[in-house]
Short mmCIF file of C-alpha atoms in Angstrom, two decimals:
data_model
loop_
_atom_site.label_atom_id
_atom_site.label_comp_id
_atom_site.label_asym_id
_atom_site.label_seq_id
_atom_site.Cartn_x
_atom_site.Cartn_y
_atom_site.Cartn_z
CA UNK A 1 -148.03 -51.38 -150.91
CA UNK A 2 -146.29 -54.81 -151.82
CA UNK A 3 -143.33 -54.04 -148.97
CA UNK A 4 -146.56 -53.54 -146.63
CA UNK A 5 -148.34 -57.15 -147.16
CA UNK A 6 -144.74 -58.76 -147.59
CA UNK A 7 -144.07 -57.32 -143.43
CA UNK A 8 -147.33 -58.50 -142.94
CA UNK A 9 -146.42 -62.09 -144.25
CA UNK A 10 -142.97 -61.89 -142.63
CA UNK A 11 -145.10 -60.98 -139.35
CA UNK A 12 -147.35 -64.22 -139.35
CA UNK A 13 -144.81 -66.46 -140.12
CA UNK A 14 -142.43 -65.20 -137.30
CA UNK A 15 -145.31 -65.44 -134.95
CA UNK A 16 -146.54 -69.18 -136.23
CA UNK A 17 -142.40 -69.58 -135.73
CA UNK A 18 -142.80 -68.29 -131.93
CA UNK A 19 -140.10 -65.61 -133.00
CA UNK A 20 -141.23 -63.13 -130.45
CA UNK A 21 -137.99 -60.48 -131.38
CA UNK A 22 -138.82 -60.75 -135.10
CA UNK A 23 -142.24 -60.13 -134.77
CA UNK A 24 -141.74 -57.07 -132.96
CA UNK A 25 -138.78 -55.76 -134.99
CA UNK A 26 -140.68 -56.51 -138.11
CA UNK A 27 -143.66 -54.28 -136.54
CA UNK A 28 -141.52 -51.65 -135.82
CA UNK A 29 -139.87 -51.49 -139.50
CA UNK A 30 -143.66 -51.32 -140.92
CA UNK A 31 -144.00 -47.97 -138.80
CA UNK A 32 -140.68 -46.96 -139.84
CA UNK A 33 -141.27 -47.63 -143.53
CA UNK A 34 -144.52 -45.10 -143.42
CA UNK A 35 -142.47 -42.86 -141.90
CA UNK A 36 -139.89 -43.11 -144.15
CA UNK A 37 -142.40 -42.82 -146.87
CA UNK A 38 -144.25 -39.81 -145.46
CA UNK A 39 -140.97 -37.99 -144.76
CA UNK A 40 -140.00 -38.25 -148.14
CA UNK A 41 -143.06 -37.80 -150.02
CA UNK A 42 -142.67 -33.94 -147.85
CA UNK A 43 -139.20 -33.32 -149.24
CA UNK A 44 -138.86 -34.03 -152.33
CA UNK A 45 -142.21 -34.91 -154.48
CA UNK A 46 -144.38 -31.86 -154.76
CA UNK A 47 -148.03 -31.96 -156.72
CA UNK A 48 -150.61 -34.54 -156.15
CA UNK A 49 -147.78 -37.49 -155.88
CA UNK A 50 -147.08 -36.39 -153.07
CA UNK A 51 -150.58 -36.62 -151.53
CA UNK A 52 -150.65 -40.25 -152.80
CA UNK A 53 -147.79 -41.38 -151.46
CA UNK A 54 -148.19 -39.14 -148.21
CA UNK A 55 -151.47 -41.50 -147.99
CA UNK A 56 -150.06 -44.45 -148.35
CA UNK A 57 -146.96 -43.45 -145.92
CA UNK A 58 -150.05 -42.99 -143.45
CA UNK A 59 -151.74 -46.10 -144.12
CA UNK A 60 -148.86 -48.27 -143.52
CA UNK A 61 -147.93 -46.42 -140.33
CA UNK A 62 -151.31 -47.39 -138.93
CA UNK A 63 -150.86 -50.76 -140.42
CA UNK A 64 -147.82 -51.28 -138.54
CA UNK A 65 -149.39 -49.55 -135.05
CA UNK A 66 -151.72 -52.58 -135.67
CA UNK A 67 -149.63 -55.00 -136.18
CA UNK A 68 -148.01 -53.78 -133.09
CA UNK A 69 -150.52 -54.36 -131.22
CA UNK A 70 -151.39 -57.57 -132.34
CA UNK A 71 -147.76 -59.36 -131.77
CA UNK A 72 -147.91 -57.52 -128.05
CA UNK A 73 -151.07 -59.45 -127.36
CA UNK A 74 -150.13 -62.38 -129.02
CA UNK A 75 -146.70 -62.01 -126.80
CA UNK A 76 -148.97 -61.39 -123.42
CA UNK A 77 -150.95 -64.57 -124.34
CA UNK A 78 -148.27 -66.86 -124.88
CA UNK A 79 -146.63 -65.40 -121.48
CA UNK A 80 -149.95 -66.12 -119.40
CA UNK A 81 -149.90 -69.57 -121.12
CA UNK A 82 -146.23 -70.66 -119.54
CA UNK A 83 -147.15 -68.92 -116.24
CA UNK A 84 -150.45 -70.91 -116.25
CA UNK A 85 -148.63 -74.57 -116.99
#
């Protein structure tokens, strides 16, 4: 759950940094990371470890769907904003 909140701290900084790229690329390593986690948690833990970290796999996946979302409005925003001026 650390790795989660540290993407999410890499996330706000890149986006206070106007990194546009690294905001998204950091988003979609979040979803990959609960992916990762989920896919592995299938193969090779068995027992109630694997339903914790099959959990967790899913929360950060929907963590990084969010976060996503967020830098793609954020993105849209900032677009309108230079079109605007």
């Amino acid at each position: 759950m650390a790795i989660s909140i540290m993407f999410v701290i890499l996330l706000v900084v890149s986006i206070v940094c106007n990194k546009r790229i690294v905001a998204l690329v950091i988003s979609f390593v979040t979803v990959l990371f609960g992916l990762f986690l989920l896919f592995y948690s299938f193969a090779k833990i068995s027992g109630l470890d694997a339903l914790d970290i099959q959990i967790k796999g899913i929360i950060i996946i929907g963590e990084g769907l969010l976060l996503l979302v967020i830098t793609s409005v954020f993105i849209s925003v900032q677009e309108t904003k230079k079109k605007m001026m």
